[in-house]
mmCIF file of C-alpha atoms in Angstrom:
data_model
loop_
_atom_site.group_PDB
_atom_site.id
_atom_site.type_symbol
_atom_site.label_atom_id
_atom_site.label_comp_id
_atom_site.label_asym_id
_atom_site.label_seq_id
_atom_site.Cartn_x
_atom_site.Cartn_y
_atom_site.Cartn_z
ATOM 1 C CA UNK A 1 -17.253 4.815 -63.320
ATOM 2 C CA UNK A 2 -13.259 5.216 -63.380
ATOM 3 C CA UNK A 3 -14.033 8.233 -61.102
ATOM 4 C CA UNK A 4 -15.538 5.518 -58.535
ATOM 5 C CA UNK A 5 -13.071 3.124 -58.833
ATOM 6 C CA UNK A 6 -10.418 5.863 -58.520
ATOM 7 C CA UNK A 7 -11.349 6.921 -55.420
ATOM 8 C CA UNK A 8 -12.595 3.379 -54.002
ATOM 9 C CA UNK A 9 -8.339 2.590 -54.866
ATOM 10 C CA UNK A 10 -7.258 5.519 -53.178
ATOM 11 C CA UNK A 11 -9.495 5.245 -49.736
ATOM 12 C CA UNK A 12 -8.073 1.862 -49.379
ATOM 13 C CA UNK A 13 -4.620 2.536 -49.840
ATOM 14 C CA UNK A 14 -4.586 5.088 -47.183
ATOM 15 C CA UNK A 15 -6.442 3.023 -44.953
ATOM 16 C CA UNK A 16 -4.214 0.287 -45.691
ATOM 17 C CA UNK A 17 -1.469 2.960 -44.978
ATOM 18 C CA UNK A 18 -3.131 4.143 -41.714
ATOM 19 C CA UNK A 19 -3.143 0.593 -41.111
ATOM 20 C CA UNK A 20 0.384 -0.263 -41.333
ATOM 21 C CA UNK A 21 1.956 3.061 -40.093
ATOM 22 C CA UNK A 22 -0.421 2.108 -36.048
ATOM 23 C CA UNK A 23 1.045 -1.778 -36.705
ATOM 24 C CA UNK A 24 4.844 0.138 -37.107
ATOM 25 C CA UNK A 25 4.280 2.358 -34.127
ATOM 26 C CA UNK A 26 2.989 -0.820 -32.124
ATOM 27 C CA UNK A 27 5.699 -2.594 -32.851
ATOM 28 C CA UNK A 28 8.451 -0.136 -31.873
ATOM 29 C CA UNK A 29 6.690 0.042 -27.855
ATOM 30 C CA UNK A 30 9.190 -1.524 -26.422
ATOM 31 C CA UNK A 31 8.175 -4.518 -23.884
ATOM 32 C CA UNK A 32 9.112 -4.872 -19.981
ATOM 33 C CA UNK A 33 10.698 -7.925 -19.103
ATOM 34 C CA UNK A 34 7.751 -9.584 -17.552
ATOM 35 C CA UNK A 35 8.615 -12.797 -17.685
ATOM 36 C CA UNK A 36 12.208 -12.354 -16.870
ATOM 37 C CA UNK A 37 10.919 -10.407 -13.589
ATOM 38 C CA UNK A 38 8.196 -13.123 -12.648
ATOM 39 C CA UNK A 39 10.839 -16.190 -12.844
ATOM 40 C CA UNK A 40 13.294 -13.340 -10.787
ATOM 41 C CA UNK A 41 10.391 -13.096 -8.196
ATOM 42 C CA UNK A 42 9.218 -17.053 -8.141
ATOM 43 C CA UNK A 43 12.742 -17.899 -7.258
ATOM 44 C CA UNK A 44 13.560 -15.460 -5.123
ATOM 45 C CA UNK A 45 10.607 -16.382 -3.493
ATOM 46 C CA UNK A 46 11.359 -20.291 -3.635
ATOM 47 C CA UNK A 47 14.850 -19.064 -1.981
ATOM 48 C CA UNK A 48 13.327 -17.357 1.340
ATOM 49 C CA UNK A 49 11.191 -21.051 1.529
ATOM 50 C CA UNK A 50 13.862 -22.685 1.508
ATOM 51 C CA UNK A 51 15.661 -20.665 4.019
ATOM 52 C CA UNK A 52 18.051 -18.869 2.085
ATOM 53 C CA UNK A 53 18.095 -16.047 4.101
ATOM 54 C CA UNK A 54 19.394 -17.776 6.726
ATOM 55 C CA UNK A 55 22.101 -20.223 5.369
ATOM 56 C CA UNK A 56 22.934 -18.839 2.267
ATOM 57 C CA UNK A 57 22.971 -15.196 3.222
ATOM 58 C CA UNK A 58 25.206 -13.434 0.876
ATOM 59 C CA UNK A 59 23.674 -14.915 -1.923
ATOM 60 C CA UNK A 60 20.220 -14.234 -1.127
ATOM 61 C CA UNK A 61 21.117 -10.956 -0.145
ATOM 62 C CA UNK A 62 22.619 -10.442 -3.857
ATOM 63 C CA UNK A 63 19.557 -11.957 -5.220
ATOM 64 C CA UNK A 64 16.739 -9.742 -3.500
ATOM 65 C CA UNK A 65 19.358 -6.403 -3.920
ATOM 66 C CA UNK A 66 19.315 -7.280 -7.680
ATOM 67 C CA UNK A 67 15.636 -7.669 -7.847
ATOM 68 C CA UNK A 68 14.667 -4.230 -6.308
ATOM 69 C CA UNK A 69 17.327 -2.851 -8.596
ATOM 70 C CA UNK A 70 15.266 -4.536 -11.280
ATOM 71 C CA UNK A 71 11.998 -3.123 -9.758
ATOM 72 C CA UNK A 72 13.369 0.298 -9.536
ATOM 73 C CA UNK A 73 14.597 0.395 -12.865
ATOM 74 C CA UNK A 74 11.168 -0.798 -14.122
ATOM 75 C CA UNK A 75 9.402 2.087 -11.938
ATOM 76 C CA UNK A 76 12.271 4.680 -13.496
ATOM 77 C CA UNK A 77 11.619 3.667 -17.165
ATOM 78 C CA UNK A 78 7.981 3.852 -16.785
ATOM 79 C CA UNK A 79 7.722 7.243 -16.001
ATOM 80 C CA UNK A 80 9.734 8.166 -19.396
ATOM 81 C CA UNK A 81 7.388 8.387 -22.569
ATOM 82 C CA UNK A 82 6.538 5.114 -24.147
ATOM 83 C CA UNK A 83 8.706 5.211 -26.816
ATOM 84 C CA UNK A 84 12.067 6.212 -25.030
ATOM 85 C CA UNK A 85 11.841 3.550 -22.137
ATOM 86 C CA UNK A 86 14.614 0.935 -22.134
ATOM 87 C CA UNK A 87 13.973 -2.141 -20.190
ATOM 88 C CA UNK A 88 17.467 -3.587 -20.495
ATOM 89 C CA UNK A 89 18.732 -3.098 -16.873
ATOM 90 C CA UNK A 90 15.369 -4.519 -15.949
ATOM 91 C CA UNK A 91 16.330 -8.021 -17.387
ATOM 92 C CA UNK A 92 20.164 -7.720 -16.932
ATOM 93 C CA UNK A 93 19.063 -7.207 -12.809
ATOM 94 C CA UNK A 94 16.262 -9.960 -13.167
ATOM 95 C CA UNK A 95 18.652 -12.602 -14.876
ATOM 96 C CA UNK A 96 21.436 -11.885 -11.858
ATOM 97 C CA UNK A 97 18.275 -12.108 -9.547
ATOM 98 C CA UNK A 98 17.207 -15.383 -10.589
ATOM 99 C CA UNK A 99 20.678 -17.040 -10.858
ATOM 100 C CA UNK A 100 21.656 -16.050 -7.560
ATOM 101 C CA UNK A 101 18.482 -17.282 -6.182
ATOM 102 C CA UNK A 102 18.871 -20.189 -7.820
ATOM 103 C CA UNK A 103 22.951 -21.131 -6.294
ATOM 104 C CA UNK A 104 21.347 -19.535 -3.173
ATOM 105 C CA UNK A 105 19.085 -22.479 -2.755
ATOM 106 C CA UNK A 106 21.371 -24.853 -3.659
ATOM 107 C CA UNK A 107 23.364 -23.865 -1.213
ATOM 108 C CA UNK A 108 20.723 -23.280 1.393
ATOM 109 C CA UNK A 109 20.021 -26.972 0.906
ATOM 110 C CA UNK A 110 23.427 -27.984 1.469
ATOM 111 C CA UNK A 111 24.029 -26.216 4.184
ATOM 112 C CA UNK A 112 21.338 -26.272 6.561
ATOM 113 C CA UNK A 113 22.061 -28.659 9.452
ATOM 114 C CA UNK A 114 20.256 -30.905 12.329
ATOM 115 C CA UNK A 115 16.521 -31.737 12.592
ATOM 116 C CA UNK A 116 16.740 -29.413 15.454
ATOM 117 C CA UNK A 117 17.908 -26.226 13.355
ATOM 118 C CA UNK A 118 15.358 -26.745 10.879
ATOM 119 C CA UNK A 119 12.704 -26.891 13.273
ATOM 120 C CA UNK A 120 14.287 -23.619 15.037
ATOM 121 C CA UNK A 121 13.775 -22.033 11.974
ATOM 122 C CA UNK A 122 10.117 -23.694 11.351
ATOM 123 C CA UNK A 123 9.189 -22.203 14.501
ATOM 124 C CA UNK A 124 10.436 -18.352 13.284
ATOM 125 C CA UNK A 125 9.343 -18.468 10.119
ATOM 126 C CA UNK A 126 5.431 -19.789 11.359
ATOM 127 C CA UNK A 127 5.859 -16.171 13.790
ATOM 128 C CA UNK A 128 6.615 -14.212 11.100
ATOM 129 C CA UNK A 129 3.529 -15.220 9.105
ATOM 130 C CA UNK A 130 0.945 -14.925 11.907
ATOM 131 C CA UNK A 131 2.714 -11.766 12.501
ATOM 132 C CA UNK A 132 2.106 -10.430 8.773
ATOM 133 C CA UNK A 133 -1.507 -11.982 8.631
ATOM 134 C CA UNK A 134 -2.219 -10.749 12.044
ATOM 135 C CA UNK A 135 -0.879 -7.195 10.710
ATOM 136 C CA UNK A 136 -2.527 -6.963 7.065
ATOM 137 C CA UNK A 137 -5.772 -9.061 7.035
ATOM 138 C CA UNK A 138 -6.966 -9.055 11.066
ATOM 139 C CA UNK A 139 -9.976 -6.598 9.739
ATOM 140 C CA UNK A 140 -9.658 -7.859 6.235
ATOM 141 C CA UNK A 141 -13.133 -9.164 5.405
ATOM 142 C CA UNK A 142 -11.673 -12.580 4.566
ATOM 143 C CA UNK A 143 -14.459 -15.839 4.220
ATOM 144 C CA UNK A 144 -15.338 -17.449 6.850
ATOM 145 C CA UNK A 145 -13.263 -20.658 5.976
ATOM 146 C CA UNK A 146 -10.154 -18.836 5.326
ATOM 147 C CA UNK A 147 -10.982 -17.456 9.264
ATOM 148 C CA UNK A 148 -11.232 -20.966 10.436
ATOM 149 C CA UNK A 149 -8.162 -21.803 8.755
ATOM 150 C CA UNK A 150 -6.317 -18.953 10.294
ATOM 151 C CA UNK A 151 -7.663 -20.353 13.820
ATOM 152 C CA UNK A 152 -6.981 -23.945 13.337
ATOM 153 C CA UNK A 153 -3.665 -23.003 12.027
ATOM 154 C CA UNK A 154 -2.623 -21.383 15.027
ATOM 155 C CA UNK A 155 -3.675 -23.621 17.102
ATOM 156 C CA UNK A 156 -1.231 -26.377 15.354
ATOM 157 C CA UNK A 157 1.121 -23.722 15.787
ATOM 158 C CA UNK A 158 0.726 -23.798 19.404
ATOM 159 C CA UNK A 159 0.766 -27.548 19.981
ATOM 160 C CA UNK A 160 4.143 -27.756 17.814
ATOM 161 C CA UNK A 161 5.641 -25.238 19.483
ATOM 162 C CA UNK A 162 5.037 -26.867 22.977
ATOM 163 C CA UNK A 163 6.090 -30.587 20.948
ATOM 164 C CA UNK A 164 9.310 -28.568 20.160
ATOM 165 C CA UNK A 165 10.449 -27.195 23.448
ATOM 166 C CA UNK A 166 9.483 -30.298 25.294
ATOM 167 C CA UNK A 167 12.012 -32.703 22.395
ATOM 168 C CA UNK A 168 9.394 -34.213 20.750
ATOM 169 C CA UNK A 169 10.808 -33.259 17.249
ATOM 170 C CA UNK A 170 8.818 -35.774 14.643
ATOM 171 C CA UNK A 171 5.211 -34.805 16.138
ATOM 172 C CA UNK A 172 6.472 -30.722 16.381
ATOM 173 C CA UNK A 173 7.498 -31.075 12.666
ATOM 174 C CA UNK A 174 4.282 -32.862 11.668
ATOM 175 C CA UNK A 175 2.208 -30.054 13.330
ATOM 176 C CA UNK A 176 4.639 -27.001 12.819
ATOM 177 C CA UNK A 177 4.158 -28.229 8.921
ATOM 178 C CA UNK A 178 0.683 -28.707 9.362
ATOM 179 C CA UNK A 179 0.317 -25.311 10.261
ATOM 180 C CA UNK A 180 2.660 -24.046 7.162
ATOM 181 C CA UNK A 181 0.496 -25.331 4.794
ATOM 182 C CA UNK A 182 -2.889 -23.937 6.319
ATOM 183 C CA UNK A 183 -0.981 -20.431 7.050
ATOM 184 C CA UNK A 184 0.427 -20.084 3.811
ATOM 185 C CA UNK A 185 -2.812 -21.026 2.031
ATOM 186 C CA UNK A 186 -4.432 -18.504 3.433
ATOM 187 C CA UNK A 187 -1.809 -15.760 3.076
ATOM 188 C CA UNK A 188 -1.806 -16.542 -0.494
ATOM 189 C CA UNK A 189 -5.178 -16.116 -1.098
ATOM 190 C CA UNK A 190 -5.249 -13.021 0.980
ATOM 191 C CA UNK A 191 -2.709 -12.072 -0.578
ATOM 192 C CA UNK A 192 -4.038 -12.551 -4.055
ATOM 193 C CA UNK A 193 -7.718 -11.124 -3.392
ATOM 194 C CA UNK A 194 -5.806 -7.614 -2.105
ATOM 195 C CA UNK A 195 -3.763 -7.489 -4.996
ATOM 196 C CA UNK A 196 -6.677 -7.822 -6.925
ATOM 197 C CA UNK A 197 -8.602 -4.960 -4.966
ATOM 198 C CA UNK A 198 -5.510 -2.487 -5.531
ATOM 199 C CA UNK A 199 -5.747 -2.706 -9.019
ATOM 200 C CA UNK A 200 -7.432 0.892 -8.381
ATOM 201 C CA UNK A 201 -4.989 2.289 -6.677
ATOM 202 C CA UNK A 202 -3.937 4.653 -9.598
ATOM 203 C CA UNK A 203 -7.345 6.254 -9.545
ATOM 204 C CA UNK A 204 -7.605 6.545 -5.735
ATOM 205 C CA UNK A 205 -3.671 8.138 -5.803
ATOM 206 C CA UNK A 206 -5.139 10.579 -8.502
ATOM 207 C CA UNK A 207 -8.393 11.625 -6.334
ATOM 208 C CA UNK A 208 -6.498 11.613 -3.306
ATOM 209 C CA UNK A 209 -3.720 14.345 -5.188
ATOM 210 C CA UNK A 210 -6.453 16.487 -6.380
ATOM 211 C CA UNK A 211 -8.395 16.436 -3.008
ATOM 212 C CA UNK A 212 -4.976 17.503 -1.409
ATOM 213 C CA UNK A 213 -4.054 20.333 -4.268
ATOM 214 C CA UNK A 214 -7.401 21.891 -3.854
ATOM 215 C CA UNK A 215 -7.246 21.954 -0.650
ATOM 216 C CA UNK A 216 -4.064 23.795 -1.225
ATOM 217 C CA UNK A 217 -5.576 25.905 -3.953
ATOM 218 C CA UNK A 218 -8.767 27.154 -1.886
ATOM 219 C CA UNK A 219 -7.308 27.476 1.334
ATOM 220 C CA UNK A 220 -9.665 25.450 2.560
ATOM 221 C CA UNK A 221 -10.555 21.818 4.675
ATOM 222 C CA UNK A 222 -10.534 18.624 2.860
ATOM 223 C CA UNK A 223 -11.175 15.208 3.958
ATOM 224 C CA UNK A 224 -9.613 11.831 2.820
ATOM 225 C CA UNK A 225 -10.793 8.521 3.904
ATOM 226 C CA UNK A 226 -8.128 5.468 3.601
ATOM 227 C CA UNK A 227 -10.464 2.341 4.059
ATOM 228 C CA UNK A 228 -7.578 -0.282 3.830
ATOM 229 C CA UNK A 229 -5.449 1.897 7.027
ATOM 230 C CA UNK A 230 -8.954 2.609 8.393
ATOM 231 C CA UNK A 231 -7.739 6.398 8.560
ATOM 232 C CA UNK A 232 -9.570 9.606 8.062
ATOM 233 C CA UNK A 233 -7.272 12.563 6.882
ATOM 234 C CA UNK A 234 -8.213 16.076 7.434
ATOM 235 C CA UNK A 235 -5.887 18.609 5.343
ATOM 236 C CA UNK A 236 -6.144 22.145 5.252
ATOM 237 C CA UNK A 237 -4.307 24.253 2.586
ATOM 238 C CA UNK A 238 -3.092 21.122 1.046
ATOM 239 C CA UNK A 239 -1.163 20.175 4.648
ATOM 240 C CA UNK A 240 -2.452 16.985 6.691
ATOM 241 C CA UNK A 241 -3.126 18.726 9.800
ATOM 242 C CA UNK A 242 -5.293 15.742 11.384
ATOM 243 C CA UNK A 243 -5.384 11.872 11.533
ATOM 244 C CA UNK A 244 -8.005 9.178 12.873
ATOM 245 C CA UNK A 245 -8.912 5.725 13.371
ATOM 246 C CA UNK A 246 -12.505 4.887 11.433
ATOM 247 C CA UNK A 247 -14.945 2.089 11.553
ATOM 248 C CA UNK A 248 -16.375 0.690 8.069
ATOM 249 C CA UNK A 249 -18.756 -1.053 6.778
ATOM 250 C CA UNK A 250 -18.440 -4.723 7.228
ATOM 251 C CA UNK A 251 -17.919 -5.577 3.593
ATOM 252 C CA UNK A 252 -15.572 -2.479 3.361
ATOM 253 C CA UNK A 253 -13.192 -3.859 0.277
ATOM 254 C CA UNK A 254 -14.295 -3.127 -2.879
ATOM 255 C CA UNK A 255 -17.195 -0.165 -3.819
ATOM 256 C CA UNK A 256 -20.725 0.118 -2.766
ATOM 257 C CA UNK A 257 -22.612 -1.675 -5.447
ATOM 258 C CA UNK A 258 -26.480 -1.181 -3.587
ATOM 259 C CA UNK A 259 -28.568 -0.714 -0.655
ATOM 260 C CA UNK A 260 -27.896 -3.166 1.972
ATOM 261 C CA UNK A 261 -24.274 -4.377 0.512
ATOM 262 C CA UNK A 262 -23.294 -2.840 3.894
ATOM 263 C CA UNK A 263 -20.068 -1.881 1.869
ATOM 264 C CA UNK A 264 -18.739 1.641 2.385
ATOM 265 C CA UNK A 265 -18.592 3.429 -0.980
ATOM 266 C CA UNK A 266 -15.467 5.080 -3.062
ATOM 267 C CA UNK A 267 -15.362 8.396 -4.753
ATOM 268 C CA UNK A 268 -15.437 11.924 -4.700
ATOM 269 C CA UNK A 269 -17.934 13.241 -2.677
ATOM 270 C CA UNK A 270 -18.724 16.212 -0.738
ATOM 271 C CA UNK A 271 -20.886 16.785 2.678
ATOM 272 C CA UNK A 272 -24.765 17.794 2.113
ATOM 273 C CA UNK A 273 -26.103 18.264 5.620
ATOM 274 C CA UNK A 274 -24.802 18.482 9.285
ATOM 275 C CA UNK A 275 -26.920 16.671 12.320
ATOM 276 C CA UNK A 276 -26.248 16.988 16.072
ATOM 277 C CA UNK A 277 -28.276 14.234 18.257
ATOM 278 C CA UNK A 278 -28.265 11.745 16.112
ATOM 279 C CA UNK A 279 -28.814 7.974 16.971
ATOM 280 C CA UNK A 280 -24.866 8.450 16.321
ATOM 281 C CA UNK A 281 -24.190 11.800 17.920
ATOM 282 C CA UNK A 282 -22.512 14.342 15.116
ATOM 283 C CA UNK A 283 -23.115 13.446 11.672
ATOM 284 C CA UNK A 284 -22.181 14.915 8.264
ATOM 285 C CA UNK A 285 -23.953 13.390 5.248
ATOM 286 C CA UNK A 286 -22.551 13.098 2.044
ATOM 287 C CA UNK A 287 -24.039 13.450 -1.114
ATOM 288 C CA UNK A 288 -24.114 9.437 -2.172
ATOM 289 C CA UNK A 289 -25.246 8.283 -4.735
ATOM 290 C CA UNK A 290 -23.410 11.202 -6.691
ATOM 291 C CA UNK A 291 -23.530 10.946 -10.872
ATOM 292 C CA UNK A 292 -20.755 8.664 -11.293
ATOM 293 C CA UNK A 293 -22.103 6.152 -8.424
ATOM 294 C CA UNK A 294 -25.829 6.069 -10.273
ATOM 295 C CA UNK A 295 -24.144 5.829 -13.576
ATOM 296 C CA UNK A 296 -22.233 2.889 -12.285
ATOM 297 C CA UNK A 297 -25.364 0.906 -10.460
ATOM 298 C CA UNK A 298 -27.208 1.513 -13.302
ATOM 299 C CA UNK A 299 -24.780 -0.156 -15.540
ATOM 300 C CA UNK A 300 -24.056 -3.080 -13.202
ATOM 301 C CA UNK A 301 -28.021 -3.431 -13.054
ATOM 302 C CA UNK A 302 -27.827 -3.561 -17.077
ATOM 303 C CA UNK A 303 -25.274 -6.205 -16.754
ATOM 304 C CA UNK A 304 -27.116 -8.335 -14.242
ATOM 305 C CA UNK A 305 -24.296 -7.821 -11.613
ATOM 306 C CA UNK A 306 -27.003 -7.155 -8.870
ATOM 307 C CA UNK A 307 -30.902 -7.707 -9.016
ATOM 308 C CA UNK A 308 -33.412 -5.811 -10.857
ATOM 309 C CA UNK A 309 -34.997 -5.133 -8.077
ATOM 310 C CA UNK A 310 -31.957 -3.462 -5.837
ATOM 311 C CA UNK A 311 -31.963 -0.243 -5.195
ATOM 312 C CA UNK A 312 -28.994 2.601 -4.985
ATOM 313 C CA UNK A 313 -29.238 3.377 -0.884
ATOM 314 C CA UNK A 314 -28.110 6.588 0.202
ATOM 315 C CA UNK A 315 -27.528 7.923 3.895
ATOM 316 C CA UNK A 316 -24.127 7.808 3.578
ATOM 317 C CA UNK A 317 -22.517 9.927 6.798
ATOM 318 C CA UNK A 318 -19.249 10.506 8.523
ATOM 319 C CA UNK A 319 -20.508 10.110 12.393
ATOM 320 C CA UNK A 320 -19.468 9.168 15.776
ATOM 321 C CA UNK A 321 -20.129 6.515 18.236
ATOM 322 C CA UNK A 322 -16.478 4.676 17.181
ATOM 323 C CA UNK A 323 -13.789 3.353 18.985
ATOM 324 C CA UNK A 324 -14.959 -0.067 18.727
ATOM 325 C CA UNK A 325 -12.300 -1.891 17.114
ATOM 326 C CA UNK A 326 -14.342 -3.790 14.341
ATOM 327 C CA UNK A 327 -15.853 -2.615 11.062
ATOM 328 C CA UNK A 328 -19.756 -2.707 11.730
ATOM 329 C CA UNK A 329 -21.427 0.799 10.365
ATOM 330 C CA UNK A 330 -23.976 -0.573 7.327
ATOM 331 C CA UNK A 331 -21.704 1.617 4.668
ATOM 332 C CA UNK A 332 -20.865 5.143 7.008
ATOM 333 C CA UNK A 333 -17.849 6.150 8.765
ATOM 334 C CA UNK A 334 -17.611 6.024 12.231
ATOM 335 C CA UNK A 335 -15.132 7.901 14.626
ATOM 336 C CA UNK A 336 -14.909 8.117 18.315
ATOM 337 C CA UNK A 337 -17.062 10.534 19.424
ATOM 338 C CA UNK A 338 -14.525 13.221 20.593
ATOM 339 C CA UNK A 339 -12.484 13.080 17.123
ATOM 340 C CA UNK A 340 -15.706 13.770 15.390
ATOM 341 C CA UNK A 341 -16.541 16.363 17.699
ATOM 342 C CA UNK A 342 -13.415 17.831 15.711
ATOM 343 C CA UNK A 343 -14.285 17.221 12.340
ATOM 344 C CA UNK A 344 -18.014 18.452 12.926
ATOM 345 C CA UNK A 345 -16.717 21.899 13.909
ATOM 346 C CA UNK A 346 -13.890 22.529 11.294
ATOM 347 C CA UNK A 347 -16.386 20.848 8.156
ATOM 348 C CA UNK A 348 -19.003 22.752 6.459
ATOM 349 C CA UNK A 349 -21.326 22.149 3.751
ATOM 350 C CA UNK A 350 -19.530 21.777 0.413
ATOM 351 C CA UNK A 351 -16.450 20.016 2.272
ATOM 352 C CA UNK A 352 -14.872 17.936 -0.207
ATOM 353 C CA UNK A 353 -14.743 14.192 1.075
ATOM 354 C CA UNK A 354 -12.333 11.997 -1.023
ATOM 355 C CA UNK A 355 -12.966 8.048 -0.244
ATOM 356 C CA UNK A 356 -10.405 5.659 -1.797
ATOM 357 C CA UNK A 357 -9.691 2.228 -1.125
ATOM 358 C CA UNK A 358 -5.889 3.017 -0.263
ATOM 359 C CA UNK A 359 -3.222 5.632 -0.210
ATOM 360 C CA UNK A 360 -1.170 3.367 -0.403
ATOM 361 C CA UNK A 361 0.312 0.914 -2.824
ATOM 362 C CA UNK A 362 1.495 -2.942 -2.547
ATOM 363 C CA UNK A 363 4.690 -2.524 -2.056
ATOM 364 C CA UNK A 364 4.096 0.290 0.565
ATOM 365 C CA UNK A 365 1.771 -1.610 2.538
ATOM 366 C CA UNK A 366 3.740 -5.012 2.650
ATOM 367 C CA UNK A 367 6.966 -2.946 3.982
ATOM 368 C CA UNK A 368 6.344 -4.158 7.816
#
């Protein structure tokens, strides 16, 4: 019996040991500013509203150079092991950010002058963000009332902007503002919903460098598919030696979950078959659903994420008949018919074809 207890005493001091030695080493990760950051970006962001940029230049200027100094210190630490990283540059950069921001606005506000200036710079800020939403969600699968927004928000756009140049200041600012708010509602959301989708960009950046190093290591072709550019990249011996436009499928963001999601899957995949005369012309079929795609539907199934009664799909292909302009394939890949020509000769069964969402990340593709 004292055996027992002896024993009993002695498993649960070293679990209590184990216990506290994982709370010690969780305790000594040191912590990113996060919140220091986020109040650094909010402000800085309340600062180009309220037209810092314009009349409180130097200060601005200081405030967005000390929050990519904060950023880039962030990105440097993170690539040092977990226990060596040292986050306080990050806040000292953040803090600077957000009090310049902060004197910026006040003295954006106090300097900005005439009804007519601020309705100069109404007018420019209104192009810039149909510019950006015309250049990062005009084949972004947004809802249908986020499109109407978009519409009727240019269109109050357009009647402010002739209010404007013919004097008529109090109805160009009532419109002009109008538009702001539907604009920059929708941007947001955009905004938000991509951010959410690149979550996976660390996995697709990881297929993507293997696809490419293989390539290298074999000698051989390789082909990576960038839905969000809607680009196909051919590399051979690890070198990009060709680039093309491609048509998706018209829910394109996010993975395939089933047949008739008319989404264009993401993964590692590799080409099965090669057709000539196709209802598309050229065609090279890929092996979907691979393992990790019927591993994945069968869980979502499990989980009630899709109906019992769905099934996987398949017929998957790169092909031709592209060069519309719109995403309308029911999951494949489209090219013009000459580019795929191209890719039909140089491909051959057991060509490697990487699919990821982006090669890019957020900060890359908002750099316009």
């Amino acid at each position: 019996m004292n055996k027992v207890l002896i024993k009993s005493l002695v498993i649960f001091t070293v679990a209590g040991l184990l216990s506290l030695i994982i709370y010690i080493l969780i305790s000594q990760i040191p912590q990113p500013p996060s919140k220091d950051v986020k109040k650094a970006r909010i402000a800085l962001s309340k600062a180009f509203k309220s037209k810092a940029h314009t009349y409180s230049k130097e200060l601005y200027k200081d405030a967005k150079a000390n929050y990519d100094s904060a950023m880039a210190n962030w990105g440097k630490q993170n690539k040092r092991f977990i226990y060596f990283r040292k986050y306080d540059k990050v806040a000292k950069f953040a803090k600077a950010s957000l009090r310049s921001s902060q004197k910026a606005i006040e003295t954006s506000k106090s300097n900005s002058k005439g009804y007519q200036t601020k309705l100069k710079d109404k007018v420019a800020s209104l192009e810039k963000l149909i510019g950006d939403i015309n250049a990062y969600f005009d084949r972004y699968p947004l809802p249908r009332e986020l499109r109407s927004s978009i519409s009727k928000g240019k269109m109050l756009y357009e009647e402010g902007l002739i209010e404007y140049k013919n004097g008529q200041l109090i109805t160009a600012n009532t419109k002009l503002n109008q538009a702001d708010d539907l604009l920059s509602s929708v941007y947001d959301k955009a905004y938000s919903d991509l951010e959410q989708y690149l979550r996976s960009f660390p996995i697709w950046k990881k297929w993507t460098e293997i696809a490419i190093k293989e390539s290298k290591e074999n000698q051989s072709y390789s082909i990576v598919v960038d839905k969000l550019s809607r680009k196909c990249f051919v590399y051979f011996n690890g070198s990009k030696k060709y680039e093309f436009d491609v048509e998706l499928g018209r829910n394109w963001v996010g993975d395939k979950l089933r047949m008739g999601d008319k989404a264009t899957p993401e993964g590692k995949y590799k080409i099965i078959s090669k057709f000539s005369g196709t209802k598309y012309n050229n065609a090279l079929l890929l092996d979907y659903p691979n393992e990790e795609d019927k591993k994945r539907f069968n869980k979502e199934k499990a989980r009630g994420t899709i109906p019992s009664y769905a099934k996987i799909g398949g017929g998957i292909e790169i092909h031709g008949s592209g060069g519309k302009g719109v995403d309308w394939t029911e999951g494949c890949i489209a090219l013009e018919d000459s580019e795929m020509d191209l890719i039909f000769r140089l491909a051959t069964i057991g060509t490697p074809v990487t699919i990821v969402g982006s090669t890019k990340n957020l900060n890359q593709i908002f750099s316009r």
